[in-house]
JSON list of C-alpha atoms in Angstrom, two decimals:
[
{"chain": "E", "resi": 11, "resn": "MET", "atom": "CA", "xyz": [-13.71, -1.20, 3.52]},
{"chain": "E", "resi": 12, "resn": "ARG", "atom": "CA", "xyz": [-11.58, -1.95, 6.59]},
{"chain": "E", "resi": 13, "resn": "LEU", "atom": "CA", "xyz": [-8.54, -0.04, 5.29]},
{"chain": "E", "resi": 14, "resn": "ARG", "atom": "CA", "xyz": [-10.48, 3.19, 4.78]},
{"chain": "E", "resi": 15, "resn": "PRO", "atom": "CA", "xyz": [-9.54, 4.78, 8.16]},
{"chain": "E", "resi": 16, "resn": "SER", "atom": "CA", "xyz": [-5.87, 4.07, 7.41]},
{"chain": "E", "resi": 17, "resn": "VAL", "atom": "CA", "xyz": [-5.76, 5.76, 4.03]},
{"chain": "E", "resi": 18, "resn": "ILE", "atom": "CA", "xyz": [-7.71, 8.80, 5.16]},
{"chain": "E", "resi": 19, "resn": "SER", "atom": "CA", "xyz": [-5.85, 10.89, 7.71]},
{"chain": "E", "resi": 20, "resn": "PRO", "atom": "CA", "xyz": [-6.97, 13.83, 9.85]},
{"chain": "E", "resi": 21, "resn": "THR", "atom": "CA", "xyz": [-6.11, 17.36, 8.75]},
{"chain": "E", "resi": 22, "resn": "LYS", "atom": "CA", "xyz": [-6.37, 20.76, 10.41]},
{"chain": "E", "resi": 23, "resn": "ARG", "atom": "CA", "xyz": [-8.17, 22.35, 7.47]},
{"chain": "E", "resi": 24, "resn": "PRO", "atom": "CA", "xyz": [-11.25, 24.18, 8.85]},
{"chain": "E", "resi": 25, "resn": "ARG", "atom": "CA", "xyz": [-13.63, 22.94, 6.17]},
{"chain": "E", "resi": 26, "resn": "SER", "atom": "CA", "xyz": [-12.25, 19.47, 5.59]},
{"chain": "E", "resi": 27, "resn": "ARG", "atom": "CA", "xyz": [-11.65, 16.81, 8.21]},
{"chain": "E", "resi": 28, "resn": "PHE", "atom": "CA", "xyz": [-9.79, 14.34, 5.99]},
{"chain": "E", "resi": 29, "resn": "VAL", "atom": "CA", "xyz": [-7.18, 14.25, 3.25]},
{"chain": "E", "resi": 30, "resn": "LEU", "atom": "CA", "xyz": [-7.82, 11.40, 0.80]},
{"chain": "E", "resi": 31, "resn": "ARG", "atom": "CA", "xyz": [-4.89, 9.37, -0.42]},
{"chain": "E", "resi": 32, "resn": "ARG", "atom": "CA", "xyz": [-4.45, 8.08, -3.94]},
{"chain": "E", "resi": 33, "resn": "LEU", "atom": "CA", "xyz": [-6.03, 4.88, -5.23]},
{"chain": "E", "resi": 34, "resn": "ILE", "atom": "CA", "xyz": [-4.99, 3.28, -8.53]},
{"chain": "E", "resi": 35, "resn": "ASP", "atom": "CA", "xyz": [-7.01, 0.70, -10.45]},
{"chain": "E", "resi": 36, "resn": "LYS", "atom": "CA", "xyz": [-6.93, -0.73, -13.99]},
{"chain": "E", "resi": 37, "resn": "PRO", "atom": "CA", "xyz": [-7.55, 2.70, -15.64]},
{"chain": "E", "resi": 38, "resn": "GLY", "atom": "CA", "xyz": [-4.82, 4.27, -13.51]},
{"chain": "E", "resi": 39, "resn": "LEU", "atom": "CA", "xyz": [-5.35, 6.93, -10.85]},
{"chain": "E", "resi": 40, "resn": "LEU", "atom": "CA", "xyz": [-9.00, 7.06, -9.83]},
{"chain": "E", "resi": 41, "resn": "THR", "atom": "CA", "xyz": [-10.43, 10.51, -10.56]},
{"chain": "E", "resi": 42, "resn": "THR", "atom": "CA", "xyz": [-13.89, 11.99, -10.83]},
{"chain": "E", "resi": 43, "resn": "GLU", "atom": "CA", "xyz": [-13.71, 11.30, -14.57]},
{"chain": "E", "resi": 44, "resn": "THR", "atom": "CA", "xyz": [-13.25, 7.55, -13.99]},
{"chain": "E", "resi": 45, "resn": "GLU", "atom": "CA", "xyz": [-16.16, 5.10, -14.03]},
{"chain": "E", "resi": 46, "resn": "LEU", "atom": "CA", "xyz": [-16.31, 4.42, -10.29]},
{"chain": "E", "resi": 47, "resn": "SER", "atom": "CA", "xyz": [-17.96, 1.88, -8.02]},
{"chain": "E", "resi": 48, "resn": "ASP", "atom": "CA", "xyz": [-19.61, 3.07, -4.82]},
{"chain": "E", "resi": 49, "resn": "ALA", "atom": "CA", "xyz": [-16.64, 1.76, -2.82]},
{"chain": "E", "resi": 50, "resn": "GLN", "atom": "CA", "xyz": [-14.19, 3.76, -4.94]},
{"chain": "E", "resi": 51, "resn": "ARG", "atom": "CA", "xyz": [-16.10, 7.03, -5.10]},
{"chain": "E", "resi": 52, "resn": "GLY", "atom": "CA", "xyz": [-14.81, 8.46, -1.83]},
{"chain": "E", "resi": 53, "resn": "PHE", "atom": "CA", "xyz": [-11.20, 7.97, -2.92]},
{"chain": "E", "resi": 54, "resn": "ALA", "atom": "CA", "xyz": [-11.41, 9.60, -6.36]},
{"chain": "E", "resi": 55, "resn": "LYS", "atom": "CA", "xyz": [-9.16, 12.58, -7.02]},
{"chain": "E", "resi": 56, "resn": "ASP", "atom": "CA", "xyz": [-10.77, 15.71, -8.47]},
{"chain": "E", "resi": 57, "resn": "ALA", "atom": "CA", "xyz": [-9.88, 15.39, -12.16]},
{"chain": "E", "resi": 58, "resn": "SER", "atom": "CA", "xyz": [-9.58, 19.14, -12.64]},
{"chain": "E", "resi": 59, "resn": "SER", "atom": "CA", "xyz": [-6.81, 19.33, -10.03]},
{"chain": "E", "resi": 60, "resn": "TRP", "atom": "CA", "xyz": [-4.77, 16.61, -11.72]},
{"chain": "E", "resi": 61, "resn": "ASN", "atom": "CA", "xyz": [-4.60, 18.48, -15.06]},
{"chain": "E", "resi": 62, "resn": "ASP", "atom": "CA", "xyz": [-2.71, 16.59, -17.77]},
{"chain": "E", "resi": 63, "resn": "ARG", "atom": "CA", "xyz": [-0.39, 14.66, -15.48]},
{"chain": "E", "resi": 64, "resn": "GLY", "atom": "CA", "xyz": [-0.01, 10.95, -16.07]},
{"chain": "E", "resi": 65, "resn": "ARG", "atom": "CA", "xyz": [-2.26, 8.56, -14.18]},
{"chain": "E", "resi": 66, "resn": "ASP", "atom": "CA", "xyz": [0.00, 5.51, -14.24]},
{"chain": "E", "resi": 67, "resn": "LEU", "atom": "CA", "xyz": [1.66, 4.35, -11.02]},
{"chain": "E", "resi": 68, "resn": "LEU", "atom": "CA", "xyz": [5.07, 5.87, -11.77]},
{"chain": "E", "resi": 69, "resn": "SER", "atom": "CA", "xyz": [3.57, 9.28, -12.57]},
{"chain": "E", "resi": 70, "resn": "VAL", "atom": "CA", "xyz": [1.45, 9.23, -9.42]},
{"chain": "E", "resi": 71, "resn": "VAL", "atom": "CA", "xyz": [4.41, 8.24, -7.23]},
{"chain": "E", "resi": 72, "resn": "LYS", "atom": "CA", "xyz": [6.49, 11.10, -8.66]},
{"chain": "E", "resi": 73, "resn": "ALA", "atom": "CA", "xyz": [3.67, 13.59, -8.14]},
{"chain": "E", "resi": 74, "resn": "VAL", "atom": "CA", "xyz": [2.43, 12.47, -4.71]},
{"chain": "E", "resi": 75, "resn": "ARG", "atom": "CA", "xyz": [5.79, 11.46, -3.18]},
{"chain": "E", "resi": 76, "resn": "PRO", "atom": "CA", "xyz": [4.21, 8.82, -0.92]},
{"chain": "E", "resi": 77, "resn": "ASN", "atom": "CA", "xyz": [5.77, 7.17, 2.11]},
{"chain": "E", "resi": 78, "resn": "VAL", "atom": "CA", "xyz": [3.60, 4.06, 1.80]},
{"chain": "E", "resi": 79, "resn": "LEU", "atom": "CA", "xyz": [2.86, 1.88, -1.24]},
{"chain": "E", "resi": 80, "resn": "ILE", "atom": "CA", "xyz": [0.27, -0.90, -0.94]},
{"chain": "E", "resi": 81, "resn": "GLY", "atom": "CA", "xyz": [-0.34, -3.44, -3.69]},
{"chain": "E", "resi": 82, "resn": "THR", "atom": "CA", "xyz": [-3.40, -5.68, -4.06]},
{"chain": "E", "resi": 83, "resn": "SER", "atom": "CA", "xyz": [-3.42, -5.81, -7.86]},
{"chain": "E", "resi": 84, "resn": "THR", "atom": "CA", "xyz": [-2.32, -9.44, -8.48]},
{"chain": "E", "resi": 85, "resn": "VAL", "atom": "CA", "xyz": [-0.08, -8.01, -11.23]},
{"chain": "E", "resi": 86, "resn": "PRO", "atom": "CA", "xyz": [3.38, -9.59, -10.91]},
{"chain": "E", "resi": 87, "resn": "GLY", "atom": "CA", "xyz": [6.17, -7.02, -11.07]},
{"chain": "E", "resi": 88, "resn": "ALA", "atom": "CA", "xyz": [3.86, -3.99, -10.88]},
{"chain": "E", "resi": 89, "resn": "PHE", "atom": "CA", "xyz": [6.26, -2.33, -8.42]},
{"chain": "E", "resi": 90, "resn": "THR", "atom": "CA", "xyz": [9.22, -1.85, -10.75]},
{"chain": "E", "resi": 91, "resn": "GLU", "atom": "CA", "xyz": [12.72, -0.74, -9.84]},
{"chain": "E", "resi": 92, "resn": "GLU", "atom": "CA", "xyz": [12.04, 2.68, -11.40]},
{"chain": "E", "resi": 93, "resn": "ILE", "atom": "CA", "xyz": [8.88, 3.17, -9.33]},
{"chain": "E", "resi": 94, "resn": "VAL", "atom": "CA", "xyz": [10.49, 2.07, -6.06]},
{"chain": "E", "resi": 95, "resn": "LYS", "atom": "CA", "xyz": [13.58, 4.23, -6.58]},
{"chain": "E", "resi": 96, "resn": "ALA", "atom": "CA", "xyz": [11.43, 7.24, -7.49]},
{"chain": "E", "resi": 97, "resn": "MET", "atom": "CA", "xyz": [9.56, 6.74, -4.22]},
{"chain": "E", "resi": 98, "resn": "HIS", "atom": "CA", "xyz": [12.79, 6.26, -2.26]},
{"chain": "E", "resi": 99, "resn": "GLU", "atom": "CA", "xyz": [14.14, 9.63, -3.45]},
{"chain": "E", "resi": 100, "resn": "HIS", "atom": "CA", "xyz": [11.59, 11.40, -1.26]},
{"chain": "E", "resi": 101, "resn": "ALA", "atom": "CA", "xyz": [10.98, 8.74, 1.41]},
{"chain": "E", "resi": 102, "resn": "PRO", "atom": "CA", "xyz": [14.18, 7.66, 3.20]},
{"chain": "E", "resi": 103, "resn": "ARG", "atom": "CA", "xyz": [12.25, 5.11, 5.31]},
{"chain": "E", "resi": 104, "resn": "LEU", "atom": "CA", "xyz": [9.49, 3.93, 3.04]},
{"chain": "E", "resi": 105, "resn": "ILE", "atom": "CA", "xyz": [6.85, 1.24, 3.62]},
{"chain": "E", "resi": 106, "resn": "ILE", "atom": "CA", "xyz": [6.02, -1.14, 0.77]},
{"chain": "E", "resi": 107, "resn": "LEU", "atom": "CA", "xyz": [3.36, -3.83, 1.12]},
{"chain": "E", "resi": 108, "resn": "PRO", "atom": "CA", "xyz": [3.00, -6.14, -1.92]},
{"chain": "E", "resi": 109, "resn": "LEU", "atom": "CA", "xyz": [0.00, -8.04, -0.58]},
{"chain": "E", "resi": 110, "resn": "SER", "atom": "CA", "xyz": [-1.22, -10.00, -3.62]},
{"chain": "E", "resi": 111, "resn": "ASN", "atom": "CA", "xyz": [-1.10, -13.74, -3.27]},
{"chain": "E", "resi": 112, "resn": "PRO", "atom": "CA", "xyz": [-0.13, -16.42, -4.03]},
{"chain": "E", "resi": 113, "resn": "THR", "atom": "CA", "xyz": [3.57, -15.62, -4.19]},
{"chain": "E", "resi": 114, "resn": "ARG", "atom": "CA", "xyz": [3.75, -15.66, -7.99]},
{"chain": "E", "resi": 115, "resn": "LEU", "atom": "CA", "xyz": [1.35, -12.69, -8.13]},
{"chain": "E", "resi": 116, "resn": "HIS", "atom": "CA", "xyz": [3.32, -10.36, -5.85]},
{"chain": "E", "resi": 117, "resn": "GLU", "atom": "CA", "xyz": [3.92, -6.84, -7.15]},
{"chain": "E", "resi": 118, "resn": "ALA", "atom": "CA", "xyz": [7.58, -7.23, -6.17]},
{"chain": "E", "resi": 119, "resn": "THR", "atom": "CA", "xyz": [9.73, -9.59, -4.13]},
{"chain": "E", "resi": 120, "resn": "PRO", "atom": "CA", "xyz": [11.18, -8.54, -0.77]},
{"chain": "E", "resi": 121, "resn": "ALA", "atom": "CA", "xyz": [14.69, -9.25, -2.09]},
{"chain": "E", "resi": 122, "resn": "ASP", "atom": "CA", "xyz": [14.25, -6.75, -4.93]},
{"chain": "E", "resi": 123, "resn": "LEU", "atom": "CA", "xyz": [12.58, -4.12, -2.75]},
{"chain": "E", "resi": 124, "resn": "LEU", "atom": "CA", "xyz": [15.38, -4.24, -0.19]},
{"chain": "E", "resi": 125, "resn": "LYS", "atom": "CA", "xyz": [18.04, -4.24, -2.89]},
{"chain": "E", "resi": 126, "resn": "TRP", "atom": "CA", "xyz": [16.53, -1.20, -4.64]},
{"chain": "E", "resi": 127, "resn": "THR", "atom": "CA", "xyz": [16.29, 0.75, -1.36]},
{"chain": "E", "resi": 128, "resn": "ASP", "atom": "CA", "xyz": [19.61, -0.32, 0.18]},
{"chain": "E", "resi": 129, "resn": "GLY", "atom": "CA", "xyz": [17.75, -2.19, 2.90]},
{"chain": "E", "resi": 130, "resn": "LYS", "atom": "CA", "xyz": [15.82, 0.91, 3.99]},
{"chain": "E", "resi": 131, "resn": "ALA", "atom": "CA", "xyz": [12.31, -0.26, 3.04]},
{"chain": "E", "resi": 132, "resn": "LEU", "atom": "CA", "xyz": [9.94, -1.70, 5.61]},
{"chain": "E", "resi": 133, "resn": "VAL", "atom": "CA", "xyz": [8.44, -4.64, 3.72]},
{"chain": "E", "resi": 134, "resn": "ALA", "atom": "CA", "xyz": [5.56, -6.98, 4.53]},
{"chain": "E", "resi": 135, "resn": "THR", "atom": "CA", "xyz": [3.90, -9.35, 2.10]},
{"chain": "E", "resi": 136, "resn": "GLY", "atom": "CA", "xyz": [0.67, -11.23, 1.49]},
{"chain": "E", "resi": 137, "resn": "SER", "atom": "CA", "xyz": [2.41, -14.62, 1.32]},
{"chain": "E", "resi": 138, "resn": "PRO", "atom": "CA", "xyz": [5.32, -16.18, 3.21]},
{"chain": "E", "resi": 139, "resn": "PHE", "atom": "CA", "xyz": [8.85, -15.28, 2.08]},
{"chain": "E", "resi": 140, "resn": "ASP", "atom": "CA", "xyz": [12.24, -16.37, 3.39]},
{"chain": "E", "resi": 141, "resn": "PRO", "atom": "CA", "xyz": [14.47, -13.84, 5.19]},
{"chain": "E", "resi": 142, "resn": "VAL", "atom": "CA", "xyz": [16.55, -11.58, 2.96]},
{"chain": "E", "resi": 143, "resn": "SER", "atom": "CA", "xyz": [20.26, -10.95, 3.56]},
{"chain": "E", "resi": 144, "resn": "GLY", "atom": "CA", "xyz": [22.30, -8.00, 2.36]},
{"chain": "E", "resi": 145, "resn": "PRO", "atom": "CA", "xyz": [25.08, -5.51, 3.29]},
{"chain": "E", "resi": 146, "resn": "TRP", "atom": "CA", "xyz": [22.78, -3.22, 5.26]},
{"chain": "E", "resi": 147, "resn": "GLY", "atom": "CA", "xyz": [24.39, -3.33, 8.70]},
{"chain": "E", "resi": 148, "resn": "ALA", "atom": "CA", "xyz": [25.70, -0.22, 10.45]},
{"chain": "E", "resi": 149, "resn": "ASN", "atom": "CA", "xyz": [29.20, -0.87, 9.10]},
{"chain": "E", "resi": 150, "resn": "GLY", "atom": "CA", "xyz": [28.17, -2.45, 5.82]},
{"chain": "E", "resi": 151, "resn": "GLU", "atom": "CA", "xyz": [28.14, -5.97, 7.18]},
{"chain": "E", "resi": 152, "resn": "ASP", "atom": "CA", "xyz": [25.59, -8.51, 6.01]},
{"chain": "E", "resi": 153, "resn": "VAL", "atom": "CA", "xyz": [22.38, -8.67, 8.03]},
{"chain": "E", "resi": 154, "resn": "SER", "atom": "CA", "xyz": [19.33, -10.89, 7.70]},
{"chain": "E", "resi": 155, "resn": "ILE", "atom": "CA", "xyz": [15.90, -9.26, 7.56]},
{"chain": "E", "resi": 156, "resn": "ASP", "atom": "CA", "xyz": [12.81, -11.28, 8.39]},
{"chain": "E", "resi": 157, "resn": "ILE", "atom": "CA", "xyz": [9.84, -10.62, 6.10]},
{"chain": "E", "resi": 158, "resn": "ALA", "atom": "CA", "xyz": [6.54, -10.23, 7.93]},
{"chain": "E", "resi": 159, "resn": "GLU", "atom": "CA", "xyz": [3.37, -11.69, 6.44]},
{"chain": "E", "resi": 160, "resn": "CYS", "atom": "CA", "xyz": [0.62, -9.08, 6.36]},
{"chain": "E", "resi": 161, "resn": "ASN", "atom": "CA", "xyz": [-2.50, -10.86, 5.13]},
{"chain": "E", "resi": 162, "resn": "ASN", "atom": "CA", "xyz": [-6.26, -11.00, 5.60]},
{"chain": "E", "resi": 163, "resn": "SER", "atom": "CA", "xyz": [-7.83, -11.03, 9.05]},
{"chain": "E", "resi": 164, "resn": "VAL", "atom": "CA", "xyz": [-8.86, -14.64, 8.38]},
{"chain": "E", "resi": 165, "resn": "ALA", "atom": "CA", "xyz": [-5.70, -16.76, 8.36]},
{"chain": "E", "resi": 166, "resn": "PRO", "atom": "CA", "xyz": [-6.85, -20.37, 8.86]},
{"chain": "E", "resi": 167, "resn": "HIS", "atom": "CA", "xyz": [-3.31, -21.75, 8.80]},
{"chain": "E", "resi": 168, "resn": "ARG", "atom": "CA", "xyz": [-2.33, -19.58, 11.77]},
{"chain": "E", "resi": 169, "resn": "SER", "atom": "CA", "xyz": [-4.78, -19.44, 14.65]},
{"chain": "E", "resi": 170, "resn": "ASP", "atom": "CA", "xyz": [-2.79, -16.72, 16.45]},
{"chain": "E", "resi": 171, "resn": "ALA", "atom": "CA", "xyz": [-2.83, -14.48, 13.37]},
{"chain": "E", "resi": 172, "resn": "ARG", "atom": "CA", "xyz": [-6.53, -15.12, 12.90]},
{"chain": "E", "resi": 173, "resn": "GLY", "atom": "CA", "xyz": [-7.25, -14.04, 16.46]},
{"chain": "E", "resi": 174, "resn": "ARG", "atom": "CA", "xyz": [-5.21, -10.85, 16.22]},
{"chain": "E", "resi": 175, "resn": "GLY", "atom": "CA", "xyz": [-6.71, -9.93, 12.87]},
{"chain": "E", "resi": 176, "resn": "ARG", "atom": "CA", "xyz": [-10.27, -10.39, 14.05]},
{"chain": "E", "resi": 177, "resn": "GLY", "atom": "CA", "xyz": [-9.46, -8.42, 17.19]},
{"chain": "E", "resi": 178, "resn": "CYS", "atom": "CA", "xyz": [-8.47, -5.45, 15.05]},
{"chain": "E", "resi": 179, "resn": "VAL", "atom": "CA", "xyz": [-11.72, -5.72, 13.12]},
{"chain": "E", "resi": 180, "resn": "VAL", "atom": "CA", "xyz": [-13.86, -5.89, 16.27]},
{"chain": "E", "resi": 181, "resn": "ASP", "atom": "CA", "xyz": [-12.11, -3.32, 18.46]},
{"chain": "E", "resi": 182, "resn": "GLU", "atom": "CA", "xyz": [-10.29, -1.28, 15.79]},
{"chain": "E", "resi": 183, "resn": "PRO", "atom": "CA", "xyz": [-7.09, -0.92, 17.86]},
{"chain": "E", "resi": 184, "resn": "CYS", "atom": "CA", "xyz": [-5.12, -0.53, 14.64]},
{"chain": "E", "resi": 185, "resn": "ALA", "atom": "CA", "xyz": [-7.03, 2.49, 13.32]},
{"chain": "E", "resi": 186, "resn": "PRO", "atom": "CA", "xyz": [-5.10, 5.79, 13.30]},
{"chain": "E", "resi": 187, "resn": "GLY", "atom": "CA", "xyz": [-6.12, 8.28, 15.94]},
{"chain": "E", "resi": 188, "resn": "PRO", "atom": "CA", "xyz": [-4.73, 10.97, 18.26]},
{"chain": "E", "resi": 189, "resn": "ASN", "atom": "CA", "xyz": [-2.30, 8.49, 19.83]},
{"chain": "E", "resi": 190, "resn": "ARG", "atom": "CA", "xyz": [-1.66, 6.50, 16.65]},
{"chain": "E", "resi": 191, "resn": "PRO", "atom": "CA", "xyz": [-1.01, 9.05, 13.89]},
{"chain": "E", "resi": 192, "resn": "SER", "atom": "CA", "xyz": [-0.73, 7.99, 10.28]},
{"chain": "E", "resi": 193, "resn": "PRO", "atom": "CA", "xyz": [2.76, 8.20, 8.72]},
{"chain": "E", "resi": 194, "resn": "PRO", "atom": "CA", "xyz": [3.70, 11.55, 7.15]},
{"chain": "E", "resi": 195, "resn": "GLY", "atom": "CA", "xyz": [3.60, 11.87, 3.41]},
{"chain": "E", "resi": 196, "resn": "GLY", "atom": "CA", "xyz": [1.08, 9.87, 1.46]},
{"chain": "E", "resi": 197, "resn": "VAL", "atom": "CA", "xyz": [-0.35, 6.45, 0.83]},
{"chain": "E", "resi": 198, "resn": "VAL", "atom": "CA", "xyz": [-0.72, 5.01, -2.66]},
{"chain": "E", "resi": 199, "resn": "CYS", "atom": "CA", "xyz": [-2.82, 1.87, -3.12]},
{"chain": "E", "resi": 200, "resn": "GLN", "atom": "CA", "xyz": [-2.86, -0.16, -6.30]},
{"chain": "E", "resi": 201, "resn": "GLY", "atom": "CA", "xyz": [-5.84, -2.49, -6.48]},
{"chain": "E", "resi": 202, "resn": "ASP", "atom": "CA", "xyz": [-8.20, -4.21, -8.86]},
{"chain": "E", "resi": 203, "resn": "GLN", "atom": "CA", "xyz": [-11.94, -4.69, -8.78]},
{"chain": "E", "resi": 204, "resn": "ARG", "atom": "CA", "xyz": [-14.50, -6.57, -10.79]},
{"chain": "E", "resi": 205, "resn": "PRO", "atom": "CA", "xyz": [-17.14, -4.63, -12.74]},
{"chain": "E", "resi": 206, "resn": "GLY", "atom": "CA", "xyz": [-19.82, -3.24, -10.44]},
{"chain": "E", "resi": 207, "resn": "GLY", "atom": "CA", "xyz": [-17.43, -2.77, -7.52]},
{"chain": "E", "resi": 208, "resn": "GLU", "atom": "CA", "xyz": [-17.22, -6.40, -6.32]},
{"chain": "E", "resi": 209, "resn": "GLU", "atom": "CA", "xyz": [-13.81, -6.93, -4.80]},
{"chain": "E", "resi": 210, "resn": "ARG", "atom": "CA", "xyz": [-11.51, -9.69, -6.02]},
{"chain": "E", "resi": 211, "resn": "ASP", "atom": "CA", "xyz": [-9.69, -11.86, -3.50]},
{"chain": "E", "resi": 212, "resn": "GLN", "atom": "CA", "xyz": [-6.80, -9.38, -3.55]},
{"chain": "E", "resi": 213, "resn": "GLY", "atom": "CA", "xyz": [-8.54, -6.36, -5.06]},
{"chain": "E", "resi": 214, "resn": "GLY", "atom": "CA", "xyz": [-9.71, -3.00, -3.91]},
{"chain": "E", "resi": 215, "resn": "CYS", "atom": "CA", "xyz": [-7.19, -2.08, -1.18]},
{"chain": "E", "resi": 216, "resn": "GLY", "atom": "CA", "xyz": [-9.82, -2.72, 1.43]},
{"chain": "E", "resi": 217, "resn": "ARG", "atom": "CA", "xyz": [-10.09, -6.27, 2.71]}
]
C-alpha cells in the first residue's frame, strides 16, 4: 500500500515507533473486532480503547479531530456539511482529498468544501474540476481557487503527471521523514474494498 508511510507517522514513544491513523470502511471504523483483510490489519484500532463510541465517519471525526480527510469510497456525498464543519472546528487549515472518480462519485465537490470552510480547506480531487470562486480574499473580495487533481501514479492522459507519480513510487521522495514531517493532528481515510482484501479502483486508501 503506497499510502501506508503517509498515514503512519513517527512518534517519540519508547516502545512504539508509529502512531496509526484511522481507516474507515463499509462497517465503519476498522477495529480489532472487524473482519479484516491482511492489508487492513495494520490500521485497525484496538476495539477495547474505542469503548462504545460511534464508528461512523462523523463520530470518528469528532473523536479524532483530524487535520486530513481522504476519501476513496466512491460514495457520492459521503463528506457531508456536518462532517466537514465538525472537522473545521479543530483544524483551521484542513486538508480534504475526495479522490473517488469519476466526478459523479466524489465524496464532496470542491465548491461545497470551500463554502463550508470559508475557503480555508486545501482541496485536491481525483477528477478534474473547474476553479472555485468565493469571498475569501484578505479583505473579503472574491478570489478564484484552482483545484488540483490528485490521482493515481498512472495518468495516461497526462504524461507529465505520469512521470512525476512514477518517480514518487520509485524514489519515494514524497514519503514523510525527518525533513518532511507529516501534518499535525490526524489522518482519516474512508475507503472500500472487495471481500478478501482486493482493492477496488478507488478503494482501500492505498493506491
